[in-house]
Amino acid sequence: MIKNILLKIQGSQELNSEKIDSVELTTPGTIEYLDEGCKIVYEESELTGMKGTTTTIIVDKSGRVTLNREGTTNSCLVFEEGQRHMSYYDIGEGAFTISVYTEYLEADINKIGGEIEIEYVLEIDNKVMGSNNIRLEFEYVNGDY
């Protein structure tokens, strides 16, 4: 069953211990509970620079988080604490391969809402592009849990 949620998303990027970018937004979305975990879906906005993109976050029971984007931006990022994953990233004007090393991952989803926090290092062509933090919190809308 798909349930309505309200998401608060915070993201930041640092390079050499200096914050170079941050974003915070609140947006509606949905959550669906699956046998292997759950799936959260929301639409990106102009604020993230990815308007026209649908983001799907899959949290599986093993603790792995997969972030898929489809639309004006296309990518699939896999986060597993202590693991490095390669990914293809297409921003419409060009595509490239990136590496994501997850330093920290915590996902807590329960009957009143949930929280996902991910800290990771992003590399392009073996060059560190920055340390990133994503924090996603959600609550059910209209008691829809």
XYZ file of C-alpha atoms in Angstrom:
145
model
C 0.000 0.000 0.000
C 1.302 3.456 -0.949
C 1.113 6.097 1.790
C 1.502 9.876 1.591
C 4.408 11.490 3.415
C 5.980 14.904 3.862
C 9.758 14.875 3.382
C 12.327 17.281 4.773
C 15.586 16.898 2.875
C 18.887 18.505 3.831
C 22.038 18.103 1.806
C 25.491 19.592 2.068
C 28.846 19.246 0.357
C 32.290 20.056 1.746
C 35.675 20.191 0.063
C 38.820 20.475 2.222
C 36.629 21.024 5.330
C 34.931 24.040 3.705
C 31.196 23.935 2.984
C 30.753 24.648 -0.723
C 27.068 23.846 -1.224
C 23.938 23.154 0.782
C 20.243 22.707 0.102
C 17.173 22.233 2.247
C 13.658 21.576 1.058
C 10.333 20.194 2.160
C 8.296 18.283 -0.402
C 5.430 15.795 -0.584
C 6.170 12.201 -1.481
C 5.014 8.646 -1.036
C 6.259 5.551 0.738
C 5.494 1.959 -0.142
C 6.454 -0.963 2.062
C 7.877 -3.928 0.154
C 8.897 -7.421 1.258
C 12.571 -6.427 1.001
C 12.238 -2.949 2.590
C 10.557 0.270 1.486
C 10.439 2.666 -1.453
C 10.187 6.459 -1.094
C 9.339 8.561 -4.171
C 9.318 12.348 -4.640
C 9.688 14.948 -7.390
C 12.769 17.181 -7.521
C 12.299 20.953 -7.834
C 14.082 24.022 -9.169
C 15.707 24.368 -5.747
C 17.764 21.204 -6.334
C 18.452 22.090 -9.963
C 16.764 18.871 -11.101
C 13.198 19.955 -11.874
C 11.585 17.294 -14.055
C 13.341 14.467 -12.204
C 11.682 11.785 -10.084
C 13.786 10.470 -7.198
C 13.193 6.977 -5.814
C 14.945 5.872 -2.632
C 14.920 2.174 -1.802
C 15.902 1.129 1.712
C 16.377 -2.621 1.929
C 16.367 -4.688 5.090
C 20.138 -5.200 4.934
C 20.609 -1.443 5.420
C 21.599 -0.682 1.846
C 20.096 2.475 0.338
C 19.712 2.975 -3.414
C 18.919 6.424 -4.808
C 17.562 6.418 -8.379
C 16.875 9.565 -10.384
C 15.006 9.578 -13.689
C 14.114 12.555 -15.863
C 16.277 15.588 -16.605
C 18.965 13.944 -14.449
C 19.536 10.178 -14.533
C 21.585 8.279 -11.992
C 21.655 5.339 -9.630
C 23.692 5.741 -6.442
C 24.168 2.815 -4.065
C 25.074 3.461 -0.424
C 26.424 0.762 1.901
C 28.439 1.788 4.938
C 32.139 1.076 4.402
C 31.622 0.192 0.720
C 32.527 1.887 -2.574
C 30.162 1.690 -5.549
C 30.630 2.929 -9.099
C 27.746 4.681 -10.823
C 26.771 6.292 -14.098
C 25.547 9.908 -13.835
C 23.777 11.668 -16.720
C 22.884 15.358 -16.360
C 21.456 15.712 -19.868
C 24.422 17.722 -21.152
C 26.810 14.841 -20.650
C 27.361 11.654 -18.709
C 30.216 10.372 -16.590
C 31.155 7.638 -14.143
C 31.386 8.452 -10.457
C 32.505 6.579 -7.372
C 30.637 6.824 -4.076
C 32.251 5.696 -0.817
C 29.772 5.575 2.077
C 31.364 6.562 5.383
C 28.169 6.474 7.468
C 24.616 5.290 6.882
C 21.669 5.098 9.242
C 18.056 4.400 8.304
C 15.279 4.326 10.889
C 11.760 3.924 9.534
C 8.860 3.307 11.890
C 5.118 3.839 12.390
C 5.349 7.572 13.054
C 7.873 8.516 10.371
C 11.450 7.961 9.486
C 14.938 9.278 9.041
C 17.798 8.417 6.706
C 21.267 9.916 7.070
C 24.136 9.247 4.683
C 27.681 10.612 4.710
C 29.714 9.805 1.621
C 32.714 10.824 -0.470
C 32.157 11.493 -4.165
C 34.948 10.924 -6.709
C 35.069 11.631 -10.433
C 38.024 10.206 -12.384
C 39.707 9.231 -9.075
C 39.578 12.852 -7.882
C 37.707 13.634 -4.664
C 34.929 16.093 -5.443
C 33.837 16.484 -1.840
C 32.359 14.965 1.264
C 28.587 14.927 1.205
C 25.820 14.576 3.744
C 22.181 13.780 3.002
C 19.593 13.830 5.766
C 16.028 12.885 4.937
C 13.234 12.961 7.502
C 9.605 12.170 6.835
C 6.274 12.005 8.566
C 3.018 10.504 7.421
C 0.351 12.895 6.135
C -3.148 12.863 7.673
C -2.348 9.939 9.953
C -1.657 7.829 6.841
C 0.492 5.128 8.522
